[in-house]
mmCIF file of C-alpha atoms in Angstrom:
data_model
loop_
_atom_site.group_PDB
_atom_site.id
_atom_site.type_symbol
_atom_site.label_atom_id
_atom_site.label_comp_id
_atom_site.label_asym_id
_atom_site.label_seq_id
_atom_site.Cartn_x
_atom_site.Cartn_y
_atom_site.Cartn_z
ATOM 1 C CA LEU A 287 19.137 -9.663 6.161
ATOM 2 C CA ALA A 288 20.462 -7.410 8.787
ATOM 3 C CA GLN A 289 22.184 -5.293 7.441
ATOM 4 C CA ALA A 290 21.168 -4.924 3.922
ATOM 5 C CA PHE A 291 18.572 -2.239 5.897
ATOM 6 C CA GLU A 292 22.175 -0.316 7.738
ATOM 7 C CA GLY A 293 22.008 2.721 7.491
ATOM 8 C CA ASP A 294 18.288 2.858 5.871
ATOM 9 C CA ALA A 295 15.260 3.198 9.244
ATOM 10 C CA ASP A 296 12.496 3.311 6.824
ATOM 11 C CA ARG A 297 13.520 0.946 4.332
ATOM 12 C CA ARG A 298 13.953 -1.040 8.092
ATOM 13 C CA ALA A 299 10.579 -0.059 9.473
ATOM 14 C CA THR A 300 8.414 -1.084 6.087
ATOM 15 C CA LEU A 301 10.014 -4.596 6.106
ATOM 16 C CA ASP A 302 9.064 -5.151 10.239
ATOM 17 C CA ALA A 303 5.687 -4.619 9.227
ATOM 18 C CA VAL A 304 4.916 -6.260 6.045
ATOM 19 C CA LEU A 305 6.826 -8.963 8.259
ATOM 20 C CA ARG A 306 3.969 -8.115 11.416
ATOM 21 C CA GLU A 307 1.240 -8.146 8.978
ATOM 22 C CA GLY A 308 2.338 -11.082 6.493
ATOM 23 C CA LEU A 309 0.303 -11.738 3.598
ATOM 24 C CA PRO A 310 -3.026 -11.588 2.777
ATOM 25 C CA LYS A 311 -5.368 -14.007 4.464
ATOM 26 C CA PRO A 312 -9.041 -15.312 2.731
ATOM 27 C CA ARG A 313 -10.760 -12.729 4.965
ATOM 28 C CA SER A 314 -8.753 -9.631 4.200
ATOM 29 C CA GLU A 315 -12.304 -8.012 1.048
ATOM 30 C CA ALA A 316 -9.841 -8.076 -1.543
ATOM 31 C CA TRP A 317 -8.002 -10.974 -1.842
ATOM 32 C CA LYS A 318 -10.791 -13.440 -0.258
ATOM 33 C CA TYR A 319 -10.343 -15.351 -3.698
ATOM 34 C CA THR A 320 -6.822 -15.915 -4.063
ATOM 35 C CA SER A 321 -4.938 -18.126 -2.400
ATOM 36 C CA LEU A 322 -1.059 -17.258 -1.882
ATOM 37 C CA ARG A 323 -0.173 -20.042 0.220
ATOM 38 C CA ALA A 324 2.490 -21.487 -2.583
ATOM 39 C CA LEU A 325 3.898 -18.360 -3.003
ATOM 40 C CA GLU A 326 4.318 -18.534 0.957
ATOM 41 C CA ARG A 327 6.375 -22.472 0.800
ATOM 42 C CA ARG A 328 8.662 -20.644 -1.689
ATOM 43 C CA THR A 329 12.091 -19.384 -1.529
ATOM 44 C CA PHE A 330 13.849 -16.600 -3.592
ATOM 45 C CA ALA A 331 16.588 -15.765 -3.202
ATOM 46 C CA PRO A 332 18.525 -12.601 -5.347
ATOM 47 C CA ALA A 333 18.855 -12.143 -8.499
ATOM 48 C CA ALA A 334 22.440 -11.662 -9.612
ATOM 49 C CA HIS A 335 23.703 -9.837 -13.184
ATOM 50 C CA VAL A 336 23.831 -11.267 -16.104
ATOM 51 C CA ALA A 337 25.478 -9.611 -18.998
ATOM 52 C CA VAL A 338 23.080 -9.317 -21.660
ATOM 53 C CA ASP A 339 24.536 -8.592 -25.707
ATOM 54 C CA ALA A 340 23.020 -5.359 -26.735
ATOM 55 C CA ALA A 341 22.409 -6.239 -30.639
ATOM 56 C CA ALA A 342 18.914 -7.792 -28.978
ATOM 57 C CA LEU A 343 18.139 -3.964 -27.338
ATOM 58 C CA ALA A 344 18.888 -2.503 -30.847
ATOM 59 C CA HIS A 345 15.180 -2.074 -32.222
ATOM 60 C CA ILE A 346 14.461 0.433 -28.956
ATOM 61 C CA ASP A 347 15.469 3.322 -30.543
ATOM 62 C CA GLY A 348 15.592 6.400 -28.469
ATOM 63 C CA PRO A 349 16.495 7.970 -25.023
ATOM 64 C CA ARG A 350 16.644 4.290 -22.471
ATOM 65 C CA LEU A 351 16.916 3.337 -19.630
ATOM 66 C CA VAL A 352 17.785 -0.599 -18.861
ATOM 67 C CA PHE A 353 17.852 -2.793 -15.761
ATOM 68 C CA VAL A 354 18.786 -6.292 -15.470
ATOM 69 C CA ASN A 355 17.660 -8.714 -13.222
ATOM 70 C CA GLY A 356 17.201 -5.534 -11.418
ATOM 71 C CA ALA A 357 20.658 -3.889 -10.899
ATOM 72 C CA PHE A 358 20.476 -0.697 -13.622
ATOM 73 C CA ASP A 359 22.655 -1.449 -16.347
ATOM 74 C CA ALA A 360 24.800 1.775 -17.716
ATOM 75 C CA GLY A 361 26.108 0.125 -20.433
ATOM 76 C CA LEU A 362 23.081 -0.691 -21.903
ATOM 77 C CA SER A 363 21.160 2.512 -20.700
ATOM 78 C CA ARG A 364 20.716 5.721 -23.409
ATOM 79 C CA LEU A 365 20.358 9.491 -21.975
ATOM 80 C CA ASP A 366 22.408 11.323 -25.230
ATOM 81 C CA ALA A 367 19.100 12.454 -26.187
ATOM 82 C CA LEU A 368 17.326 13.465 -23.353
ATOM 83 C CA PRO A 369 15.791 16.806 -24.137
ATOM 84 C CA ALA A 370 16.683 20.157 -22.124
ATOM 85 C CA GLY A 371 14.081 20.321 -18.891
ATOM 86 C CA VAL A 372 14.190 16.109 -18.912
ATOM 87 C CA THR A 373 16.450 14.514 -16.156
ATOM 88 C CA LEU A 374 15.728 10.040 -16.458
ATOM 89 C CA GLN A 375 17.886 8.225 -14.250
ATOM 90 C CA ALA A 376 18.745 4.957 -12.520
ATOM 91 C CA GLY A 377 18.389 5.220 -8.394
ATOM 92 C CA VAL A 378 16.885 4.204 -4.747
ATOM 93 C CA VAL A 379 13.466 6.132 -5.094
ATOM 94 C CA ASP A 380 12.252 6.876 -1.890
ATOM 95 C CA ALA A 381 10.197 3.760 0.230
ATOM 96 C CA SER A 382 8.403 6.267 2.742
ATOM 97 C CA ALA A 383 5.147 6.189 2.973
ATOM 98 C CA VAL A 384 4.137 3.024 2.282
ATOM 99 C CA PRO A 385 0.580 1.989 4.519
ATOM 100 C CA ALA A 386 1.924 -0.976 6.599
ATOM 101 C CA HIS A 387 -1.361 -3.225 6.193
ATOM 102 C CA ALA A 388 -1.932 -6.275 5.153
ATOM 103 C CA ASP A 389 -3.467 -5.277 1.547
ATOM 104 C CA PHE A 390 -0.655 -3.653 0.810
ATOM 105 C CA VAL A 391 2.197 -6.282 1.303
ATOM 106 C CA PHE A 392 3.035 -6.021 -2.036
ATOM 107 C CA ALA A 393 4.091 -2.720 -2.171
ATOM 108 C CA GLY A 394 5.632 -2.882 1.081
ATOM 109 C CA LEU A 395 7.531 -5.538 -0.480
ATOM 110 C CA ASN A 396 8.425 -4.153 -2.298
ATOM 111 C CA ALA A 397 9.039 -0.495 -1.310
ATOM 112 C CA ALA A 398 11.751 -2.452 1.210
ATOM 113 C CA LEU A 399 13.626 -4.534 -0.828
ATOM 114 C CA ALA A 400 13.640 -2.245 -3.928
ATOM 115 C CA ARG A 401 18.121 -1.485 -4.680
ATOM 116 C CA ASP A 402 17.029 0.791 -8.281
ATOM 117 C CA GLY A 403 14.839 1.902 -10.646
ATOM 118 C CA ALA A 404 13.799 4.253 -12.248
ATOM 119 C CA ARG A 405 13.525 8.078 -11.600
ATOM 120 C CA LEU A 406 12.353 10.486 -14.842
ATOM 121 C CA ARG A 407 11.431 14.406 -14.008
ATOM 122 C CA VAL A 408 9.358 16.745 -16.215
ATOM 123 C CA GLN A 409 9.171 20.451 -15.964
ATOM 124 C CA ASP A 410 6.659 22.239 -16.128
ATOM 125 C CA GLY A 411 5.384 23.065 -19.908
ATOM 126 C CA VAL A 412 7.861 20.913 -21.655
ATOM 127 C CA GLN A 413 6.974 18.708 -24.530
ATOM 128 C CA VAL A 414 8.426 15.338 -25.090
ATOM 129 C CA GLU A 415 8.573 14.401 -28.541
ATOM 130 C CA MET A 416 9.939 10.615 -28.995
ATOM 131 C CA PRO A 417 8.885 8.143 -25.850
ATOM 132 C CA LEU A 418 11.643 7.422 -23.380
ATOM 133 C CA HIS A 419 11.823 4.131 -22.619
ATOM 134 C CA LEU A 420 11.997 1.652 -19.557
ATOM 135 C CA VAL A 421 13.379 -1.422 -20.481
ATOM 136 C CA PHE A 422 13.174 -5.051 -18.351
ATOM 137 C CA VAL A 423 15.293 -7.302 -18.709
ATOM 138 C CA GLY A 424 14.715 -10.634 -17.026
ATOM 139 C CA VAL A 425 17.447 -13.362 -17.891
ATOM 140 C CA PRO A 426 16.248 -17.037 -16.471
ATOM 141 C CA ALA A 427 18.643 -19.312 -13.905
ATOM 142 C CA GLU A 428 18.146 -22.481 -11.623
ATOM 143 C CA GLY A 429 15.249 -21.522 -8.710
ATOM 144 C CA ASP A 430 13.731 -18.785 -7.293
ATOM 145 C CA GLN A 431 15.397 -15.053 -8.006
ATOM 146 C CA ALA A 432 13.155 -12.349 -7.095
ATOM 147 C CA TRP A 433 14.362 -8.737 -7.944
ATOM 148 C CA HIS A 434 12.600 -4.929 -6.958
ATOM 149 C CA LEU A 435 12.102 -2.357 -8.552
ATOM 150 C CA ARG A 436 10.731 0.989 -8.059
ATOM 151 C CA HIS A 437 9.967 3.858 -10.089
ATOM 152 C CA ALA A 438 9.727 7.619 -9.075
ATOM 153 C CA ILE A 439 8.076 9.502 -12.251
ATOM 154 C CA GLU A 440 7.251 13.475 -12.217
ATOM 155 C CA VAL A 441 5.377 15.200 -15.025
ATOM 156 C CA GLY A 442 4.783 19.102 -14.155
ATOM 157 C CA ALA A 443 1.715 21.141 -14.891
ATOM 158 C CA GLY A 444 1.552 21.053 -19.097
ATOM 159 C CA ALA A 445 4.175 18.994 -18.790
ATOM 160 C CA ASP A 446 3.903 15.917 -22.118
ATOM 161 C CA VAL A 447 5.735 12.337 -21.869
ATOM 162 C CA ARG A 448 4.836 9.374 -23.424
ATOM 163 C CA ILE A 449 7.007 5.929 -21.418
ATOM 164 C CA VAL A 450 7.255 3.024 -22.532
ATOM 165 C CA GLU A 451 8.051 0.181 -20.611
ATOM 166 C CA HIS A 452 9.251 -3.694 -22.722
ATOM 167 C CA HIS A 453 10.069 -6.213 -20.785
ATOM 168 C CA PHE A 454 11.668 -9.507 -22.075
#
């Protein structure tokens, strides 16, 4: 696990803080009615990349970023029709600025473990007529698998954009 964080002190520090705190307990007000014991007993492996037939996404018209089992798939994504003033790309999003508090454990895990995500920037005043699509495909596998995506969406003053998420 330590190799996964080599050269990324923010992500390592966030994971260390989450591991120190552990999952929220019933004494935490926000979690007092939610038992996380079953989650504590499970072991998750990183998800493997799997090929997906492009025909399964043919009905999604317009610009799209596609993630399969948490990994960006350039072959299924379409970014050729983006209007001027719009940047949509895949990439790792900053893991800093996540509170290290038990009630934020899942946000901290996400920040520390995310390897990919959508980065959208719409400049001031830009009106995007067509929706932008974020497509998340989960392909089943044996055992418990996990993937973590972290997104950054910035919409400038006076700008207008519609984002549609698809989960398969």
